[in-house]
XYZ file of C-alpha atoms in Angstrom:
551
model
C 74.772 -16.483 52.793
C 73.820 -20.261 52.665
C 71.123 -22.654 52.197
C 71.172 -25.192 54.761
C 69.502 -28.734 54.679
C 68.653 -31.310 56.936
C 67.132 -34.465 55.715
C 67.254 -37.706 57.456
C 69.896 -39.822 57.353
C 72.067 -38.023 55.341
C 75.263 -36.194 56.079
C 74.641 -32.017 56.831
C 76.724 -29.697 54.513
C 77.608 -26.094 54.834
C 77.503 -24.634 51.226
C 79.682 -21.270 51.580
C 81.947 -19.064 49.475
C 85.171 -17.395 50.264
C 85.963 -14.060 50.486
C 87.170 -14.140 46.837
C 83.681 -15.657 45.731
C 85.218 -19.279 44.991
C 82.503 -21.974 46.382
C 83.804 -24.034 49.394
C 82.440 -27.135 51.426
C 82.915 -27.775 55.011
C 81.725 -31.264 55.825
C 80.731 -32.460 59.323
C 82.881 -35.306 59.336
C 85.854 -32.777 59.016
C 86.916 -33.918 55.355
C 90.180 -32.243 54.752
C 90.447 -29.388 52.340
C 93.743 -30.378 51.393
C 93.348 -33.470 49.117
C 94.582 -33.849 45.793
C 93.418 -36.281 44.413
C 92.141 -36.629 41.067
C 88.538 -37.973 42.040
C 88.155 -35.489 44.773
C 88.862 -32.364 42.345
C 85.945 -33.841 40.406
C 83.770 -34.610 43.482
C 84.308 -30.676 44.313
C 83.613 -29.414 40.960
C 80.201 -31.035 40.743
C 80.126 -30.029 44.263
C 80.170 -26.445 43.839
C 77.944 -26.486 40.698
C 74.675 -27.782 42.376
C 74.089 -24.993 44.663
C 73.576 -22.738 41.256
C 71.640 -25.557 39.197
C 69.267 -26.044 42.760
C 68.815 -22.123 42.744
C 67.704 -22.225 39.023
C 65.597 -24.734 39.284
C 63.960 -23.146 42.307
C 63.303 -19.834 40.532
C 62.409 -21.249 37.539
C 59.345 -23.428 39.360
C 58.972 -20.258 41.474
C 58.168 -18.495 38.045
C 56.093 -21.312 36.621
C 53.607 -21.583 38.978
C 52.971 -18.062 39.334
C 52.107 -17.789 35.706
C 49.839 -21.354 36.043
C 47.966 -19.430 38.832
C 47.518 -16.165 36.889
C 46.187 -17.849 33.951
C 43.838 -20.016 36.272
C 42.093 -16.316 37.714
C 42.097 -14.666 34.410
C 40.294 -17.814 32.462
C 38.030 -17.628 35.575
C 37.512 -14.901 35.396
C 36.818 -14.175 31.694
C 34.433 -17.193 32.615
C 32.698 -15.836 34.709
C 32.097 -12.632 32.530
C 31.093 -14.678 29.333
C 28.523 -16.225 31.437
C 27.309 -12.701 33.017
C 26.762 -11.553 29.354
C 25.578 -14.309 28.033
C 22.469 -14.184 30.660
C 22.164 -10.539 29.953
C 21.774 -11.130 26.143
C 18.639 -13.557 26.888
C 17.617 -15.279 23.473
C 20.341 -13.897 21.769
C 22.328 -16.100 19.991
C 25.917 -16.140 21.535
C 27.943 -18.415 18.800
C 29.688 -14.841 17.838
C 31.348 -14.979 21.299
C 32.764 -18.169 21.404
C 35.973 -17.177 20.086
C 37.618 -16.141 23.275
C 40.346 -14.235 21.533
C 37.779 -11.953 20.232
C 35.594 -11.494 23.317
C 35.194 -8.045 24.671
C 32.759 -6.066 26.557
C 32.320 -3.580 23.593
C 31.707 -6.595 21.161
C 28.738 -7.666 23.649
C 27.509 -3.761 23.788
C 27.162 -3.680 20.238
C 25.547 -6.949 20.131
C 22.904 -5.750 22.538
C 21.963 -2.425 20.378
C 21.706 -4.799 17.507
C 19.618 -8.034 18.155
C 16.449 -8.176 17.948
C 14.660 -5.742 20.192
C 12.576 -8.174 20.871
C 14.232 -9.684 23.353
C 15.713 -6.673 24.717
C 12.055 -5.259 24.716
C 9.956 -6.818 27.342
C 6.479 -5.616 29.344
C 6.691 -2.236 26.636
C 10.154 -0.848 29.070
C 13.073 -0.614 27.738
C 16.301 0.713 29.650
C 19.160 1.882 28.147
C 22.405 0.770 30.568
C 23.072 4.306 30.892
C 19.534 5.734 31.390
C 20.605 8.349 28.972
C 18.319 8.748 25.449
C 19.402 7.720 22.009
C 18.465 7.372 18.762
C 19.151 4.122 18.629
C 17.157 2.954 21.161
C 13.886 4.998 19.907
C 14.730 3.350 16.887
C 14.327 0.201 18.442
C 11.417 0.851 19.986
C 9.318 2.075 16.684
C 10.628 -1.694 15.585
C 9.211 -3.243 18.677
C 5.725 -1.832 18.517
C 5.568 -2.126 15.000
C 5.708 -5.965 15.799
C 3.593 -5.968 19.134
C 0.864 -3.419 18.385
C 0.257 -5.820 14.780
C -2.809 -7.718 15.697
C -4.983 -9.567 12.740
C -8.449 -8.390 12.419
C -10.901 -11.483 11.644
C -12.175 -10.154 8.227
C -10.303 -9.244 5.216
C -12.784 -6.916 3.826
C -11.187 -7.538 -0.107
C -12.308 -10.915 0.852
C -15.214 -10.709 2.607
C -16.517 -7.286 1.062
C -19.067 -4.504 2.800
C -22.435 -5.664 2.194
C -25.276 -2.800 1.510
C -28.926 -3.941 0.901
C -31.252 -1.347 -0.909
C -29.597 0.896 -3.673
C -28.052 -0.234 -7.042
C -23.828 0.471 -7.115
C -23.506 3.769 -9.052
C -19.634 3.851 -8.219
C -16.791 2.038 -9.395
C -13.799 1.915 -6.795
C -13.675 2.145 -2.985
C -10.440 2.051 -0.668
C -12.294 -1.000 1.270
C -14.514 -3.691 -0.587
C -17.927 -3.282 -1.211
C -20.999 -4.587 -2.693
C -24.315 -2.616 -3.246
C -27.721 -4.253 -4.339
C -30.229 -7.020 -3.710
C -28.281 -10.515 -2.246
C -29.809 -13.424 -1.921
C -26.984 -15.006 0.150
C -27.455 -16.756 3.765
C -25.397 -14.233 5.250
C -27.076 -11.211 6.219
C -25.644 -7.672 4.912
C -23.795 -5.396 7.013
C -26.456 -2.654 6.192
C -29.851 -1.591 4.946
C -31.103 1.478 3.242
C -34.758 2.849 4.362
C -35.242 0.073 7.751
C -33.899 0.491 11.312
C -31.343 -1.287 12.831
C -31.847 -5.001 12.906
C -28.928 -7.126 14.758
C -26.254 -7.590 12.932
C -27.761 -5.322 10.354
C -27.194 -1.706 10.417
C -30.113 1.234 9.107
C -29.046 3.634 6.755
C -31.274 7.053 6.139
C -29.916 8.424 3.523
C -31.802 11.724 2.350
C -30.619 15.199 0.534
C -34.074 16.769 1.676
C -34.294 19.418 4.101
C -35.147 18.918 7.713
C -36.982 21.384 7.783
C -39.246 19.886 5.637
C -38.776 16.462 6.446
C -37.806 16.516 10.076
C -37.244 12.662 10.191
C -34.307 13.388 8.638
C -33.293 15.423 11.573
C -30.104 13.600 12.986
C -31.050 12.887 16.317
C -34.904 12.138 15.154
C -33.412 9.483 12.578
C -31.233 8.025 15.373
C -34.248 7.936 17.901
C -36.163 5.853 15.301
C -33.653 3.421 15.356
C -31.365 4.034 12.231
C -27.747 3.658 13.004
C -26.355 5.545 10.143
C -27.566 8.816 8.857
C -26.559 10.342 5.518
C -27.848 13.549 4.932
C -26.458 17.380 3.361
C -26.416 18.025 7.538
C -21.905 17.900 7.986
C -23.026 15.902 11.339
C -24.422 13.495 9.971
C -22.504 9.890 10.022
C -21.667 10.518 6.000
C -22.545 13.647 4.560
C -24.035 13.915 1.091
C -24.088 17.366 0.290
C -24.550 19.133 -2.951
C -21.452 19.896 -3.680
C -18.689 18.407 -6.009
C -15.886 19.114 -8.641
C -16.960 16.666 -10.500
C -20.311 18.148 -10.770
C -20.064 21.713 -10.871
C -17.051 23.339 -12.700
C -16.217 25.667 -9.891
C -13.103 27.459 -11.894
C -14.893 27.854 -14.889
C -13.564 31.501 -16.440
C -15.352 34.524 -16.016
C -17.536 36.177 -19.032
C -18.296 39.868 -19.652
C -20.836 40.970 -17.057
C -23.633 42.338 -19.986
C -26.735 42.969 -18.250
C -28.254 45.651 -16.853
C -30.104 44.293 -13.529
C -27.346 43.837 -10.943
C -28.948 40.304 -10.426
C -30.393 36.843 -11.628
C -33.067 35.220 -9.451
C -34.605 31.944 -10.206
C -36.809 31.316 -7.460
C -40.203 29.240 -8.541
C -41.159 27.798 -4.706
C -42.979 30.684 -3.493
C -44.515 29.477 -0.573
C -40.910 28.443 0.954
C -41.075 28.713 5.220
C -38.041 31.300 5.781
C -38.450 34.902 4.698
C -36.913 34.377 0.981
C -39.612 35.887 -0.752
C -39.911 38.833 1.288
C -36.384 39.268 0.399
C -36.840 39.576 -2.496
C -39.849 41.563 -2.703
C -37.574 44.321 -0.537
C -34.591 43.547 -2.568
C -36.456 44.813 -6.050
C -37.241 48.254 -3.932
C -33.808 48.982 -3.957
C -31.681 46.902 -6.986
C -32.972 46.097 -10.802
C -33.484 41.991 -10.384
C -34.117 39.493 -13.456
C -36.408 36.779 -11.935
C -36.622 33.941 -14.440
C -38.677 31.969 -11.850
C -42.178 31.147 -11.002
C -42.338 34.080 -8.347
C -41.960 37.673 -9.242
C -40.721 36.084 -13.092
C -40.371 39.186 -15.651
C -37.880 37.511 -17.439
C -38.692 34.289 -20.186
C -37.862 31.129 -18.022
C -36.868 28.863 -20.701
C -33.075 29.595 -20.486
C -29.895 27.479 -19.357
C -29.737 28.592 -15.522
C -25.834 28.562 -15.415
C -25.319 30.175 -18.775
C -27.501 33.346 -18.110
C -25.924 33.807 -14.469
C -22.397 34.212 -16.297
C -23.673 37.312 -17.807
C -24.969 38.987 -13.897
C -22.500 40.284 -11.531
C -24.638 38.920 -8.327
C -27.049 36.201 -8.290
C -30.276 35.679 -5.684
C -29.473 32.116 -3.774
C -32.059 32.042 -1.406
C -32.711 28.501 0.288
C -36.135 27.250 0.884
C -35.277 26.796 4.555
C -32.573 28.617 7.361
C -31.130 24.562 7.645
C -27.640 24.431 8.459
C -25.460 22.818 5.749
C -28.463 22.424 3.888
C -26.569 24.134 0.943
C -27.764 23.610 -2.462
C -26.840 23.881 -6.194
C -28.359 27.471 -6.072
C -25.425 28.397 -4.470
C -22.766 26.361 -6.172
C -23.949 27.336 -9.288
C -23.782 31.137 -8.983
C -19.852 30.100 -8.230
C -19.462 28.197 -10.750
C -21.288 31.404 -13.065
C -18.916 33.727 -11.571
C -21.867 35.786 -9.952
C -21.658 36.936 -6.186
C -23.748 34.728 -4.501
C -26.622 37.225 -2.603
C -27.865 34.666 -0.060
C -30.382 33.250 2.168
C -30.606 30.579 3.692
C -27.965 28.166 6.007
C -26.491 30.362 9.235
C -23.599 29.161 8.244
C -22.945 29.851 4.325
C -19.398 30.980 5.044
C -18.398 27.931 6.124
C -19.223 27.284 2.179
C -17.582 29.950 0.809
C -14.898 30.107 -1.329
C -12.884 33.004 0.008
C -14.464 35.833 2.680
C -15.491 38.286 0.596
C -17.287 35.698 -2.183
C -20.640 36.354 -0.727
C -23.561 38.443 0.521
C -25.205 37.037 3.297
C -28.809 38.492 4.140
C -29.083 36.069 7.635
C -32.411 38.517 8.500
C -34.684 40.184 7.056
C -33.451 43.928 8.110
C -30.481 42.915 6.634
C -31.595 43.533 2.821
C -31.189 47.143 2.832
C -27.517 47.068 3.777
C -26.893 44.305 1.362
C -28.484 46.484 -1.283
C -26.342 49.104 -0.390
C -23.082 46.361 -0.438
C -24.745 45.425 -4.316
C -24.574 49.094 -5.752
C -21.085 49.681 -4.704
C -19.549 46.862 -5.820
C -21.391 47.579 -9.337
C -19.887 50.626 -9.329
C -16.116 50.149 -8.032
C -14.786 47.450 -10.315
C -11.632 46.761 -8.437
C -13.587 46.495 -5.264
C -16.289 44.341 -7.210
C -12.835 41.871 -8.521
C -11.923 41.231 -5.174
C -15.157 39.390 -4.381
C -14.253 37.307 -7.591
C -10.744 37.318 -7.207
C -11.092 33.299 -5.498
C -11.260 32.524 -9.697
C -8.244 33.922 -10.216
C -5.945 32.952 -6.957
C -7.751 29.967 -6.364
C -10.624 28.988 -3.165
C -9.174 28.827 0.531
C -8.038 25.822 1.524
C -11.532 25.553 4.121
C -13.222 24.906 0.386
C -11.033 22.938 -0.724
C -11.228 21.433 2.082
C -15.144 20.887 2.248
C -15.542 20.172 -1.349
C -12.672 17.938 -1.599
C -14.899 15.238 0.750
C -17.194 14.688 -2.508
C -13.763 13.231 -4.383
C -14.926 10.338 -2.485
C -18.163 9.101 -3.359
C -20.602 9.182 -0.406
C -21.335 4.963 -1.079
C -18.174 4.286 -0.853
C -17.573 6.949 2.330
C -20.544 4.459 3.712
C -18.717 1.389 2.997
C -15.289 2.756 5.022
C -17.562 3.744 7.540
C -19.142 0.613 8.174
C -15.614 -1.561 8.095
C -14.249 1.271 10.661
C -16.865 0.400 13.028
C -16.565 -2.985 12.276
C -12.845 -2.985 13.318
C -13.693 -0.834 16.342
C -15.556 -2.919 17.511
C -12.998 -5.642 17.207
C -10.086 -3.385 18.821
C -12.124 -3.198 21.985
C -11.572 -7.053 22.169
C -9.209 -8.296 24.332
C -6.594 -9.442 21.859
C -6.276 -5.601 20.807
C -6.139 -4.307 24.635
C -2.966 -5.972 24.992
C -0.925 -3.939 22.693
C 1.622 -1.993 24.086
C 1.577 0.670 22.268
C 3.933 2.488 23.738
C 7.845 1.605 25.432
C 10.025 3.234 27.017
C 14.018 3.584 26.883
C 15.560 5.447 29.531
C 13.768 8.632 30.478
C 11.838 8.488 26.944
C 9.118 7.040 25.999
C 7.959 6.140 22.460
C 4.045 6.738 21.167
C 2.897 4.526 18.813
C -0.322 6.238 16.520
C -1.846 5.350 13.235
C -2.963 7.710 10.881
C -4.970 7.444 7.311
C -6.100 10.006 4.987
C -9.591 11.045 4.939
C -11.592 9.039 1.577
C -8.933 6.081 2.703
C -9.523 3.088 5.019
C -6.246 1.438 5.895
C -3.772 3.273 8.308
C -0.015 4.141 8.753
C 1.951 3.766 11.820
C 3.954 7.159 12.894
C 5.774 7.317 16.021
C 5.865 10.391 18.242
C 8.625 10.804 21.769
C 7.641 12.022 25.066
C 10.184 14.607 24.610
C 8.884 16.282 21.864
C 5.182 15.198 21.993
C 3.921 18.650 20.268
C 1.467 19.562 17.641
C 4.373 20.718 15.235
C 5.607 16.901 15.821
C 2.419 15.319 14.825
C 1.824 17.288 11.824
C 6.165 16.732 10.714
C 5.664 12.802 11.736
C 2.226 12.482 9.581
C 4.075 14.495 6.515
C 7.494 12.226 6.714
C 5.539 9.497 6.558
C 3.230 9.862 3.459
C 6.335 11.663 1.596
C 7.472 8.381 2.429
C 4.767 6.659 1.052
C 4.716 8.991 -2.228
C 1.127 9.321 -0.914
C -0.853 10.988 -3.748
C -4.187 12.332 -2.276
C -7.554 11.140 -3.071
C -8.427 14.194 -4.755
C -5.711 14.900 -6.848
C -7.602 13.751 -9.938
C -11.060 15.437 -9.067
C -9.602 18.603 -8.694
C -10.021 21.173 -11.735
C -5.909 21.138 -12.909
C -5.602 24.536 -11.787
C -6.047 24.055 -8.089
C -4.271 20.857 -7.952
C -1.306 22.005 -6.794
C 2.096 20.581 -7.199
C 2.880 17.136 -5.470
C 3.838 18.569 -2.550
C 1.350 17.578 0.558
C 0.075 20.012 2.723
C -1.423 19.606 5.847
C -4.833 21.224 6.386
C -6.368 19.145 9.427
C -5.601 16.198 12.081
C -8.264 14.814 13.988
C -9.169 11.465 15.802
C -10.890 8.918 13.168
C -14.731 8.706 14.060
C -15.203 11.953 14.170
C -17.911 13.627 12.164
C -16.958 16.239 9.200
C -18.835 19.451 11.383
C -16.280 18.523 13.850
C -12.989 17.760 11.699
C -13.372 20.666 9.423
C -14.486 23.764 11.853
C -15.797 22.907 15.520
C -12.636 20.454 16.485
C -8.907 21.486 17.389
C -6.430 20.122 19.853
C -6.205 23.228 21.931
C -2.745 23.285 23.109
C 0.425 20.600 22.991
C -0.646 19.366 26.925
C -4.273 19.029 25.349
C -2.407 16.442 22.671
C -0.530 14.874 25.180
C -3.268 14.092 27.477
C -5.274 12.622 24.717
C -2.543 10.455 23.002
C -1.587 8.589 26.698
C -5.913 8.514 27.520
C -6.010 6.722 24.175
C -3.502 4.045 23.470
C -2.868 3.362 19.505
C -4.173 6.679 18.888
C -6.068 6.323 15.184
C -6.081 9.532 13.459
C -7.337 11.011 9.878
C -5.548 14.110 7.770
C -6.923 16.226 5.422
C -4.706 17.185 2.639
C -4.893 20.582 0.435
């Protein structure tokens, strides 16, 4: 084998080895390969050396420029990746990949499930590279909102308080600031007992009367003469004010000996009343001994604590004035608070009121008051069916009363004032700062809910997060629990509560219904009828705002 050359001018060799592998040269000038000669043994020495130092050389350059070239592509390519990365991250901050020993595609992975998802958030869409759901990135997303969906509202209402024109404060703390009385400031208040609406002035009618009586004080009357807020005992009204309480009536007071002899107490002294309550009673007393310590049908001395003498009856007479419903008075609260069965007349819907089902007799027509007669005698005479109409004292109201009188923990001025900021900030959230809140995003095939949710008697809200995948009922009510555990959220009424009924600290759920609702509505009329019926309503109303009832 045998590298040949050929350069100008110079003299063309034959490099070639004998058979025994010794190198030989045959020139073309026909040098002989018999000298001797000292120099010539030296010549051919060298002679036969350069072939291997040429082929060395050769491979060796060979070698180096293949690695130059390989390391050229790789840096250009790791370039090129960097840079690919880098305009994936957006504003992330890419000093952590400048150390090239270090760079790697999981490095940049993590990086991205790290930052700040708000730059890998953008337009409320987020993708995940694999389109597959994870934690992580619903994680992110309850970040994200939390940021976007937080919009200032214009008045601070610690700072700039509630402002009610009309009634003296009678109350001393209030989840939002307010300020009852007469104010002689520029500014105009926010509302007004007794007068209609007057821009930027709401009207308040706030009455305990019956409608009946006093049909101005009929919702939809009140509204038609131009007041914007009603208060009234009617559970539709903008802010009830019934009669109810625990801090007014000691509803778990303990039972006393039942020592009379007449099945009933009646203290009835309105005799000219417009329902049928004192033909009631007139065909009541044909049937049952009655005590009437009133000004109709009265054979008993009136002078007497009302509350006191009931203790000693096993049924007293609560008959209304009027058929009004919710229009519920201390008649009946006090025969609980007595421990007497409460033999009634009067709202269609007393058992809304009532502390467990069997608590009360409810004559809701006159042809009822023989079978309630009837109901009265056998009671009397079956003790242990007669304690299981009490038995409420013992095991404690239904969580529907606790419900209903738990409202009262929060006193109806200050239940005025939180109305009045809510529609205040509704007003503002209609505003076109507030319409561009996400409130929602979306990572892969999931997509995050973002809904705020207070407790009724409170004014500020808490942000819960619901996913598309599971956006149930059950979900709502485990979200809104998680997060006031959370919180260590005591409820509003744990100190108005008589100490037996408080309960533990444990929160229970008893309602969850959209804020602005009316009490009628959030205690018995409204209900999210099925999971589809939640969905539909949470996407229909972005930044849902919700209130929860605790028991």
């Amino acid at each position: 084998m045998g590298v040949t050359t050929g350069n100008r001018g110079t003299t063309t060799q034959r490099i070639s080895t004998t058979q025994e592998g010794f190198i030989t040269t045959n020139g073309s000038g026909g040098a002989s390969s018999s000298s001797s000669s000292s120099s010539t043994n030296n010549k051919k020495k060298w002679s036969n050396l350069m072939p291997l130092i040429v082929a060395i050389v050769v491979i060796a350059e060979i070698g180096f420029l293949g690695r130059l070239d390989m390391a050229k592509n790789a840096a250009m390519v790791h370039t090129w990746t960097k840079s690919f990365y880098y305009a994936s991250l957006g504003g992330v901050s890419t000093s952590v990949l400048e150390d090239d020993d270090n760079f790697d595609v999981l490095k940049i992975h993590n990086i991205i499930n790290t930052t700040s998802t708000s730059n890998s958030i953008s337009n409320s869409n987020i993708q995940s590279e694999s389109g597959n759901n994870n934690t992580g990135g619903a994680d992110d997303c309850e970040v994200w909102l939390e940021k976007q969906d937080t919009v200032s509202y214009s008045r601070d209402f610690q700072k700039e308080p509630i402002v009610v024109s009309g009634l003296e404060q009678d109350w001393n703390t209030c989840a939002v600031g307010c300020k009852f009385g007469s104010h002689s400031s520029d500014k105009k208040p926010d509302a007004a007992f007794g007068v209609p609406y007057h821009a930027p002035t709401e009207g308040v009618l706030r009455s305990m009367e019956s409608a009946h009586y006093y049909p101005e004080n009929n919702v939809d009357q009140a509204r038609r003469r131009g007041f914007t807020v009603i208060m009234t005992t009617s559970l539709s009204s903008d802010v009830p004010v019934g009669y109810f309480s625990w801090a007014e009536y000691d509803i778990m007071a303990p039972l006393q000996p039942k020592t009379e002899s007449a099945l009933a107490a009646a203290f009835i002294s309105n005799c000219a009343a417009r329902n049928f309550r004192l033909q009631a009673l007139e065909k009541l007393e044909k049937h049952v001994k009655i005590d009437s310590y009133g000004g109709c049908h009265r054979n008993r001395a009136g002078n007497v604590d009302k509350v006191e003498t009931l203790k000693r009856y096993k049924f007293s007479l609560s008959f209304e004035n009027s058929n009004e419903e919710d229009y519920i008075t201390e008649k009946f609260f006090q025969s609980l608070v007595a421990g007497a069965v409460p033999v009634f007349v009067g709202a269609p819907n007393v058992m809304d009121f009532a502390p467990s089902p069997a608590a009360v007799l409810h004559i809701k027509e006159l042809s009822d008051v023989s079978s309630v007669a009837k109901t009265m005698k056998y009671l009397a005479e079956n003790p242990v069916a007669y304690n299981k109409s009490i038995s409420w004292k013992y095991d404690g109201p239904s969580d529907s009363f606790k419900a209903l009188v738990d409202m009262a923990a929060v006193h109806s001025s200050c239940r005025l004032c939180i109305h009045l900021a809510t529609k205040i900030r509704e007003t503002e959230e209609r505003g076109p700062r507030f319409q561009k809140r996400p409130c929602k995003c979306t990572r892969g095939v999931e997509t995050v809910y973002h809904l705020y949710v207070r407790e009724r008697g409170r004014f500020e809200t808490h942000s819960i997060f619901l996913r598309s995948g599971n956006l149930t009922l059950k979900a709502l009510e485990s979200a809104v629990m998680a997060k006031f555990e959370s919180l260590n959220h005591v409820p509003v009424w744990k100190q108005e509560r008589p100490e037996s009924i408080r309960g533990r600290d444990e929160l229970k759920v008893y309602r969850i219904y959209p804020v602005g609702m009316t009490q009628r509505q959030a205690l018995y009329s409204f209900r999210f009828e099925s999971n589809s019926d939640f969905r539909s309503y949470i996407e229909s109303n972005p930044c849902t705002k919700l209130e929860v009832i605790f028991v």
